[in-house]
XYZ file of C-alpha atoms in Angstrom:
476
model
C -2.378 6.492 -13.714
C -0.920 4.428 -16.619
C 1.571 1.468 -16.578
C 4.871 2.307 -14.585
C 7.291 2.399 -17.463
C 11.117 2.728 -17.067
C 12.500 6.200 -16.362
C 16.258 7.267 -16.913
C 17.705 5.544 -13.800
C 16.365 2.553 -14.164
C 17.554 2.251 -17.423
C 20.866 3.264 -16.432
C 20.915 0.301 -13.824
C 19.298 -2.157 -16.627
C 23.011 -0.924 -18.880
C 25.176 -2.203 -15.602
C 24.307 -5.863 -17.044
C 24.131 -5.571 -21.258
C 26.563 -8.200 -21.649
C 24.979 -10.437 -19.160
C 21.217 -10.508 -21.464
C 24.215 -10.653 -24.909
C 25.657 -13.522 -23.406
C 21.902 -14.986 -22.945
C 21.179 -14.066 -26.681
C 24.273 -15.447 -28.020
C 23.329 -18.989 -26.425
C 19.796 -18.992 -27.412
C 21.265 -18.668 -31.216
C 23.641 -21.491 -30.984
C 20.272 -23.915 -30.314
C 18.201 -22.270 -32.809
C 19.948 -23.828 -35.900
C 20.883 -23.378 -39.250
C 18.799 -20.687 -40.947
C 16.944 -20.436 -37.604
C 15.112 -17.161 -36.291
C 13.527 -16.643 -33.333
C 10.744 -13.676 -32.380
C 10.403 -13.006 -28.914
C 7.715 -10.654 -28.198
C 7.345 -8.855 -24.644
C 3.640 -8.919 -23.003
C 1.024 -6.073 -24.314
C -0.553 -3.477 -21.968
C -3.978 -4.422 -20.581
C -7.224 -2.582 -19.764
C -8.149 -2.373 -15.945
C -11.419 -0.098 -17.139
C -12.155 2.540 -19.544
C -9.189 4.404 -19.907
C -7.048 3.440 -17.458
C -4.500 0.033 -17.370
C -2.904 -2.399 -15.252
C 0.498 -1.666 -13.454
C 2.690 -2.901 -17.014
C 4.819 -5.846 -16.079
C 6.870 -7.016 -19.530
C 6.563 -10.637 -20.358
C 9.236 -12.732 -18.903
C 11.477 -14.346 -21.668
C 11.457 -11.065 -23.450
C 13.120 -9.364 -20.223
C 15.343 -12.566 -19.575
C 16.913 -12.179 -23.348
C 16.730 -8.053 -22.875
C 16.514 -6.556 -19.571
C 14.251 -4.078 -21.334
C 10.796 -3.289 -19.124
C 8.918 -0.875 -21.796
C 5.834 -2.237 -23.378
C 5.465 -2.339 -27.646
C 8.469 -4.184 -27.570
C 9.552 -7.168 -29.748
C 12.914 -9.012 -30.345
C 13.829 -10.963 -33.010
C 17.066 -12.912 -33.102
C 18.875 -14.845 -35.885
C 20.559 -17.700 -35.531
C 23.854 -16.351 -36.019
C 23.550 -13.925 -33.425
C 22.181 -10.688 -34.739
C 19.860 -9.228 -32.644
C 17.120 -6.591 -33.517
C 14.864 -5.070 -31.342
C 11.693 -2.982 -31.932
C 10.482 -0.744 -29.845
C 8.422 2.206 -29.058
C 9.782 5.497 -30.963
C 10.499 8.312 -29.175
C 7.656 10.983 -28.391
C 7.818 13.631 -26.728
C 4.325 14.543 -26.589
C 3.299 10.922 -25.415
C 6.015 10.971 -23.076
C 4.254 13.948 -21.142
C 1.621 11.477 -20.386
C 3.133 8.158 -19.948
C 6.413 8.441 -19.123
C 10.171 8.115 -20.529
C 11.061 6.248 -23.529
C 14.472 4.561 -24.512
C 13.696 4.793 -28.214
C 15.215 2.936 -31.407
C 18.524 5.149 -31.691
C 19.150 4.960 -27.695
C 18.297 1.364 -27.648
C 21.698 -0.152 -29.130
C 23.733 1.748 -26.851
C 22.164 0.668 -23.938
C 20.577 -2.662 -24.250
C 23.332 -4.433 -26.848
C 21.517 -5.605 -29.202
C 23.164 -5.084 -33.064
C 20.393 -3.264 -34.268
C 16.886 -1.475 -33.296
C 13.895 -0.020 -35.117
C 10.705 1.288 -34.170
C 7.783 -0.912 -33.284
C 5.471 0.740 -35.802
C 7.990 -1.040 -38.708
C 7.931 -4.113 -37.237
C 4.880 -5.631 -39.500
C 6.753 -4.597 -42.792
C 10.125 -5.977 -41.934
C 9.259 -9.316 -40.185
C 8.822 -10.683 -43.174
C 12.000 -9.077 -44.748
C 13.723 -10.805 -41.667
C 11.540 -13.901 -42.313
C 12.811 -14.357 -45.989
C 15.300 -17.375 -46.728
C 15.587 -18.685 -43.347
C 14.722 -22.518 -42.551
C 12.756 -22.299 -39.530
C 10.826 -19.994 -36.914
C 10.876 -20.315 -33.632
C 8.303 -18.225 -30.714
C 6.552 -19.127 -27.480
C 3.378 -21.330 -28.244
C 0.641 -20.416 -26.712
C 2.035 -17.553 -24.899
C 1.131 -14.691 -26.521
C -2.669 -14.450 -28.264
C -3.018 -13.860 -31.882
C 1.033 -14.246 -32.181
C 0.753 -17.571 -34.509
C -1.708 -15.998 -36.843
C 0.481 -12.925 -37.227
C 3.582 -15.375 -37.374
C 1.388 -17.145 -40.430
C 0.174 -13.915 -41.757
C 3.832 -12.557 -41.982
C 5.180 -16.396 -43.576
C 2.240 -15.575 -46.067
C 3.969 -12.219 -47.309
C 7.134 -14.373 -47.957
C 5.579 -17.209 -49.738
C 4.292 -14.192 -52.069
C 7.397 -13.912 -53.063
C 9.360 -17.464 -54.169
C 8.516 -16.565 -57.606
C 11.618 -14.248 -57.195
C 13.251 -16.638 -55.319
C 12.434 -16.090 -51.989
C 12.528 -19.209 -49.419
C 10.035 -19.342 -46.752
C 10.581 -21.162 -43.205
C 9.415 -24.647 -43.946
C 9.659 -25.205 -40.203
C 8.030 -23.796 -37.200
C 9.093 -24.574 -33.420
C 7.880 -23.472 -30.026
C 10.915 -21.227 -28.303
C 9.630 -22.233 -24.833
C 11.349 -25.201 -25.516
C 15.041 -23.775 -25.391
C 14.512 -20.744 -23.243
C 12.497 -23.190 -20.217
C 15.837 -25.103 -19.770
C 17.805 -22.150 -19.811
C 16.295 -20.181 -17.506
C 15.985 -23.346 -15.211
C 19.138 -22.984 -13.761
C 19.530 -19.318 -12.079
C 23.082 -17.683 -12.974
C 24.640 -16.103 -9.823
C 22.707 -12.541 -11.012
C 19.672 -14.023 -10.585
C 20.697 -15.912 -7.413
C 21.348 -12.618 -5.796
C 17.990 -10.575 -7.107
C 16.035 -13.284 -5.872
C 17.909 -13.590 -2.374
C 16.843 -9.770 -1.995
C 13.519 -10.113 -2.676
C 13.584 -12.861 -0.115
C 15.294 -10.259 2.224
C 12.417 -8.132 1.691
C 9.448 -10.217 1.762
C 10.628 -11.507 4.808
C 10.589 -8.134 6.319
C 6.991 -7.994 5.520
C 6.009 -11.036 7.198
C 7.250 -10.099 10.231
C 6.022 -6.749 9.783
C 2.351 -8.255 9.229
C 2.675 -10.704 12.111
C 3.879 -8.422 14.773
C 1.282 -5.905 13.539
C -1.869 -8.697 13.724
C -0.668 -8.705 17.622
C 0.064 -5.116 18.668
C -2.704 -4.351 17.171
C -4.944 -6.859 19.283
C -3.373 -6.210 22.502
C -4.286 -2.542 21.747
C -8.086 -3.845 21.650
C -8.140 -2.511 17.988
C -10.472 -4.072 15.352
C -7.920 -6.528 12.990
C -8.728 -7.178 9.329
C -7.299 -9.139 6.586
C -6.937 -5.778 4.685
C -5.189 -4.058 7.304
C -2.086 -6.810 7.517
C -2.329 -7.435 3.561
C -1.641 -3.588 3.877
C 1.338 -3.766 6.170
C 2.744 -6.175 3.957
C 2.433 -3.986 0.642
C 3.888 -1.358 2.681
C 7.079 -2.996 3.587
C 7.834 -4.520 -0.199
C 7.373 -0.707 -1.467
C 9.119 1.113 1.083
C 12.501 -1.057 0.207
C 11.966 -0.265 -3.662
C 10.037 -3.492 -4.439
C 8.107 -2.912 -7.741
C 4.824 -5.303 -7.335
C 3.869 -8.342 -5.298
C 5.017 -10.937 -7.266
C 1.237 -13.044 -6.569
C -1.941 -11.619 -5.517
C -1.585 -11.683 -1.795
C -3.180 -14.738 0.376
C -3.868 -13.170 4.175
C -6.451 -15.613 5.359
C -7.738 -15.507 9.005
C -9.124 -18.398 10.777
C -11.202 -21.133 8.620
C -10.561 -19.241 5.348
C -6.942 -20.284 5.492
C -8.439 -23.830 4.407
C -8.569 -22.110 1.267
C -5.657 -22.653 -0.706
C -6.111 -19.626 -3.110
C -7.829 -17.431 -0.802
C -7.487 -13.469 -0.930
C -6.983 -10.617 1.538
C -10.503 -9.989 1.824
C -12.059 -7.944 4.925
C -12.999 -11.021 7.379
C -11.973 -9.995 11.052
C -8.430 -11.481 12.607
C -9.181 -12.543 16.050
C -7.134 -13.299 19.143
C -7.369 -17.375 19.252
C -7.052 -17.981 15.724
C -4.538 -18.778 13.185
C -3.255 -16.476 10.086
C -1.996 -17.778 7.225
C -0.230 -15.885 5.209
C 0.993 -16.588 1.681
C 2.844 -13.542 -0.064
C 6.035 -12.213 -1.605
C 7.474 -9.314 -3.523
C 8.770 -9.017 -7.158
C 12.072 -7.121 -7.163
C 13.508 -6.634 -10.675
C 12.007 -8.926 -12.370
C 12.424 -12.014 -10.594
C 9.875 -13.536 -7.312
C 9.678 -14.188 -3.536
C 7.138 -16.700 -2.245
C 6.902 -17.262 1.316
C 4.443 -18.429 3.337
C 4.010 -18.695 7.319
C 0.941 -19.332 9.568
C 0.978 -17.688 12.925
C -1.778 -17.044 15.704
C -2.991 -13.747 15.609
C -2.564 -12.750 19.058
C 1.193 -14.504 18.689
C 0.537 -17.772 21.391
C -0.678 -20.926 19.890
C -3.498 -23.189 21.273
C -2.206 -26.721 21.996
C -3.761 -28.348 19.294
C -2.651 -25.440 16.926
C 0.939 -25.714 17.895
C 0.227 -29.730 17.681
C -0.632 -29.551 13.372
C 1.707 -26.505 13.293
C 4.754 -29.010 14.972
C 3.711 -31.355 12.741
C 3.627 -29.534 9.086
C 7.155 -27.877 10.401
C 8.630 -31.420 10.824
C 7.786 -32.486 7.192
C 9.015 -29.640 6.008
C 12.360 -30.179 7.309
C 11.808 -33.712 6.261
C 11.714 -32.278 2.768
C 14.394 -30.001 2.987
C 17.101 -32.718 3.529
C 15.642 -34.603 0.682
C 16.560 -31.190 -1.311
C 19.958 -31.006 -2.829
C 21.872 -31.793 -6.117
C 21.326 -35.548 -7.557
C 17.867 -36.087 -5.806
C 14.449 -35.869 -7.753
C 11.840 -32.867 -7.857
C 9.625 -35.613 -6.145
C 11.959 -36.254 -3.671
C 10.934 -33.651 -1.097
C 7.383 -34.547 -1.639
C 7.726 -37.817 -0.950
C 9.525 -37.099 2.331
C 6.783 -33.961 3.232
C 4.402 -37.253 2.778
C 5.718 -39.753 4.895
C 5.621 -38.065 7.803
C 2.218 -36.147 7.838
C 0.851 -39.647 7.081
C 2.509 -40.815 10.256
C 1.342 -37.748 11.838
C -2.258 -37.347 11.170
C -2.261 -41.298 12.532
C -0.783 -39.898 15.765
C -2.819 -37.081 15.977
C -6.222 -38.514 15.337
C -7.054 -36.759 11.846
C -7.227 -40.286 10.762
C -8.613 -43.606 12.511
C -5.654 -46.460 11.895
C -8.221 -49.000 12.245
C -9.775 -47.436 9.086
C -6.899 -46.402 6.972
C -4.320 -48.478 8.364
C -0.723 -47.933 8.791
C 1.345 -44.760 7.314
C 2.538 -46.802 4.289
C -1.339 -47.238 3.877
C -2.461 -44.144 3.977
C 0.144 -43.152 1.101
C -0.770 -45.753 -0.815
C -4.389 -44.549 -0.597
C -3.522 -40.844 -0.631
C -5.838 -40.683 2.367
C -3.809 -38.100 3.203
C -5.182 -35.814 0.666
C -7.997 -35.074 2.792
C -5.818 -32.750 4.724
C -3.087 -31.929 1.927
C -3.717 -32.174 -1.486
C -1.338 -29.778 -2.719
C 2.360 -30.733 -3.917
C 5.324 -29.650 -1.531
C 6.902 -27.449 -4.107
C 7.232 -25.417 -7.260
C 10.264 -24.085 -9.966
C 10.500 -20.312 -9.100
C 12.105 -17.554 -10.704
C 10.672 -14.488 -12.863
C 7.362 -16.271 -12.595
C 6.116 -17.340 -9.019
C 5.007 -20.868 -10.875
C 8.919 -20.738 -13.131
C 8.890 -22.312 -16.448
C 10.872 -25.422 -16.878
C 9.840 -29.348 -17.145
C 9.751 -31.634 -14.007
C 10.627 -34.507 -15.592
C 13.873 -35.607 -16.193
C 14.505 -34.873 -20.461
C 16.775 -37.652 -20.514
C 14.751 -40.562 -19.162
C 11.405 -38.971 -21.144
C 10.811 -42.666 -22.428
C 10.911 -44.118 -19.512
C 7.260 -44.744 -18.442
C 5.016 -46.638 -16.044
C 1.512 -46.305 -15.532
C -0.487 -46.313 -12.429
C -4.398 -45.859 -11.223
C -5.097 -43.063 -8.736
C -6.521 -44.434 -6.132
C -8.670 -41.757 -5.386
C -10.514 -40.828 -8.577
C -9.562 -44.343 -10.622
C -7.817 -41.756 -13.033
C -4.873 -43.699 -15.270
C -1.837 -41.462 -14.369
C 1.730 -42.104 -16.451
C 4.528 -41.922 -14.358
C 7.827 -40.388 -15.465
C 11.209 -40.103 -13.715
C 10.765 -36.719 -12.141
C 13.802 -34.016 -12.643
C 17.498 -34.608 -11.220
C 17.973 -31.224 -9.337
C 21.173 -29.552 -10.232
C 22.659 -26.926 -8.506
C 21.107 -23.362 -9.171
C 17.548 -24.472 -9.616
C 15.455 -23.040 -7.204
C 12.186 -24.049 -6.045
C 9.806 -23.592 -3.095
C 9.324 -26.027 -0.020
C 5.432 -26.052 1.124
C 3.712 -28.618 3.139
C 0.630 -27.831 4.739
C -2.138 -29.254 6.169
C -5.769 -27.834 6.297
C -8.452 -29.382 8.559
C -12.245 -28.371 7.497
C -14.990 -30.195 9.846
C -15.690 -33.642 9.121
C -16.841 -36.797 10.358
C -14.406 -38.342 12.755
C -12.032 -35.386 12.775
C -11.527 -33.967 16.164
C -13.582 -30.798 16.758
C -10.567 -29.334 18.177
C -8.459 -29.072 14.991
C -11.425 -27.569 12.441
C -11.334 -24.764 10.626
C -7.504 -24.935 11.035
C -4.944 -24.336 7.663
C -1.183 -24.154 8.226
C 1.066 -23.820 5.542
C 4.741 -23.216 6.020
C 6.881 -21.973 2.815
C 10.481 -21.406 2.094
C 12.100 -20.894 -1.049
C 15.592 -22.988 -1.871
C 18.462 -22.255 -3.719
C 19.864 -26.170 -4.711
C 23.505 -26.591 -3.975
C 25.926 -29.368 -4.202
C 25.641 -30.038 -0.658
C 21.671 -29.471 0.456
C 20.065 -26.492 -0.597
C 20.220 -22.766 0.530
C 16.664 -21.458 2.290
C 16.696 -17.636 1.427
C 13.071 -16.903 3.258
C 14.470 -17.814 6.773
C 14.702 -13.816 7.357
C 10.991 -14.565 9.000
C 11.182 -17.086 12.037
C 9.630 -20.519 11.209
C 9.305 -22.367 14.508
C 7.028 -21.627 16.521
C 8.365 -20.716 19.882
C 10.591 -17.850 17.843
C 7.065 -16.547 16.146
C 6.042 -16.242 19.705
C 8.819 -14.435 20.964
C 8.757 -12.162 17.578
C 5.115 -11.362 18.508
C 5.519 -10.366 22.371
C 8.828 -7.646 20.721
């Protein structure tokens, strides 16, 4: 019932990469200072009800400086390298219940760090570790209650300058350092996240071929009943969680952005959008594709559906090494402005030309979303999108939309190894002057890319994205 902690063989397989997380720990240091010291707790268990918790998932920076998955957990790292890590003591009687533990004196050995105690010391020696160093670093506003313990431990060494103790003068958010680092995936994380694409890929075609056997049969089609299909398939090929709450959204609710696999009927006629992916060790698929359910799109379907595929590949050749995070937007943009002329979504005698329509962001009334996302051990990865060199370099504009004063900065120079998600969509909700025959439609089509010198690498692909191969997948 409780929390899915490590047993023995994963913890062997977390050993196969020590000096991979050392390596990570050693850089951190360099950037931390003189005197610097950093605390990096992992995330705390939570109640589901009563007794009984959430499925444990450790907090991200923690297992990107670590590799360690067991909750209770806290690392604290010096400038100079030493590492120390606290964790949960060994208990046999507790492990009856919950599961395995590494424990302190197995914990050097097989995670290399220098040194480990157990988490129930770590409030008396914090502040021993505290003592005579210049400055603290942890993640701001990461972790609830951490700065008051953080002030409540700095309070135990300022008891003690009489007898010459220094206290850190100096206190910095960690996020700072380990956003950039983890950025940039190393050629580990490449892999783990190319198969978790494998994998969620599986499941999409899994779920989509499903939605139309099913159907043919004459058989009564929920959300639930592909949202389970696609759970299925990211568990049976050792998956640990979804990596996002599932979107399977039949019909109008895929104008929804965040919608959930509820229990609203799929039917033969409409569209299915579906926006899921697996977590495999750590590290997240996101993939997203839009089919019909009974696998053969309507003509005005396949019409938006062309249409959102085109800017997509749009945006994908504006994604590669030297071009700007916005880049791909901006290219997604263009042409479903163009398109939504063509198509009738909007009236050119109202809203003018393309170039009009962007600079009105009348477009937003069919996609007000951006085209992409950092993604890594989060599904939404840490790091800044604007560029930290050209920070200064401001401009200020009006939205046209809400008359809101935005400030423009230079968006982020990809570099290869960054990997982000590629997204357009459009969603059509009836409205005034919008052709009856496109309401209640949402596509969304989602890949995840891997930026390389040359272009980028698409790593979702395993699932058909145009739409005569969806077809042809759904008749096998």
């Amino acid at each position: 019932m409780r929390r899915g902690f490590a047993d023995a063989s994963t913890m062997a397989r977390m050993t196969a990469s020590t000096a991979l997380y050392a390596q990570r720990r050693a850089r951190l240091a360099s950037m931390l200072g003189e005197g610097g010291i950093a605390i990096i707790p992992t995330a705390p268990e939570r109640l589901r009800n009563r007794d009984t918790d959430y499925l444990y998932r450790h907090d991200s920076y923690f297992y990107y400086l670590t590799g360690f998955t067991e909750p209770g957990a806290c690392l604290v790292l010096a400038a100079d390298g030493t590492s120390t890590l606290f964790c949960q003591p060994k208990d046999l009687e507790r492990e009856i219940w919950d599961g395995y533990r590494l424990g302190p004196d197995a914990a050097v050995a097989a995670l290399g760090v220098d040194a480990a105690q157990s988490s129930a010391q770590l409030e008396s020696q914090l502040p021993r570790l505290l003592e005579n160093r210049s400055r603290v670093w942890y993640p701001f506003a990461i972790h609830a209650g951490l700065a008051a313990r953080v002030e409540g431990w700095l309070n135990q060494v300022r008891a003690r300058v009489r007898y010459g103790a220094l206290c850190p003068a100096q206190q910095d958010d960690l996020c700072t350092l380990l956003d950039e680092m983890r950025l940039v995936k190393d050629a580990h994380e490449q892999d783990i996240m190319r198969a978790a694409s494998v994998i969620s890929a599986g499941a999409h075609i899994r779920a989509m071929q499903c939605s139309a056997r099913m159907l043919r049969d004459g058989q009564d089609v929920r959300e639930y009943h592909l949202d389970a299909e696609l759970q299925h398939e990211f568990r049976r090929h050792g998956s640990q969680a979804v990596a996002y709450n599932s979107i399977v959204a039949a019909g109008a609710n895929a104008c929804v952005l965040h919608y959930r696999a509820d229990a609203a009927p799929v039917r033969a006629g409409e569209l299915v959008l579906i926006d899921a992916g697996c977590e495999l060790d750590g590290y997240a698929s996101d993939i997203t594709r839009t089919f019909p359910a009974n696998g053969q799109f309507t003509g005005p379907q396949r019409a938006l559906y062309d249409l959102v595929l085109a800017s997509q590949e749009a945006a994908v050749a504006a994604t590669r090494a030297g071009a700007r995070f916005n880049d791909p937007h901006d290219a997604t943009v263009a042409v479903l402005a163009q398109g939504m002329l063509d198509l009738g979504l909007l009236d050119k005698n109202k809203v003018g030309s393309a170039q009009d329509v962007i600079d009105s962001r009348a477009y937003f009334q069919f996609y007000m979303h951006r085209t992409g996302h950092w993604l890594g051990m989060d599904v939404h990865d840490c790091g800044s999108y604007v560029e930290p060199s050209e920070l200064g370099q401001v401009s200020e504009r009006r939205d046209p939309l809400s008359g809101e004063a935005i400030k423009n900065r230079p968006s982020r120079i990809l570099r290869p190894g960054m990997v982000l998600t590629i997204e357009p969509g459009i969603y059509v909700r009836p409205a005034e002057g919008v052709p009856e025959a496109y309401w209640n439609t949402g596509i969304r089509i989602e890949d995840d890319a891997i930026v390389t010198d040359s272009g980028c690498e698409l790593i979702t692909r395993g699932v058909p994205v145009k739409a005569d191969e969806i077809e042809a997948l759904m008749r096998a």
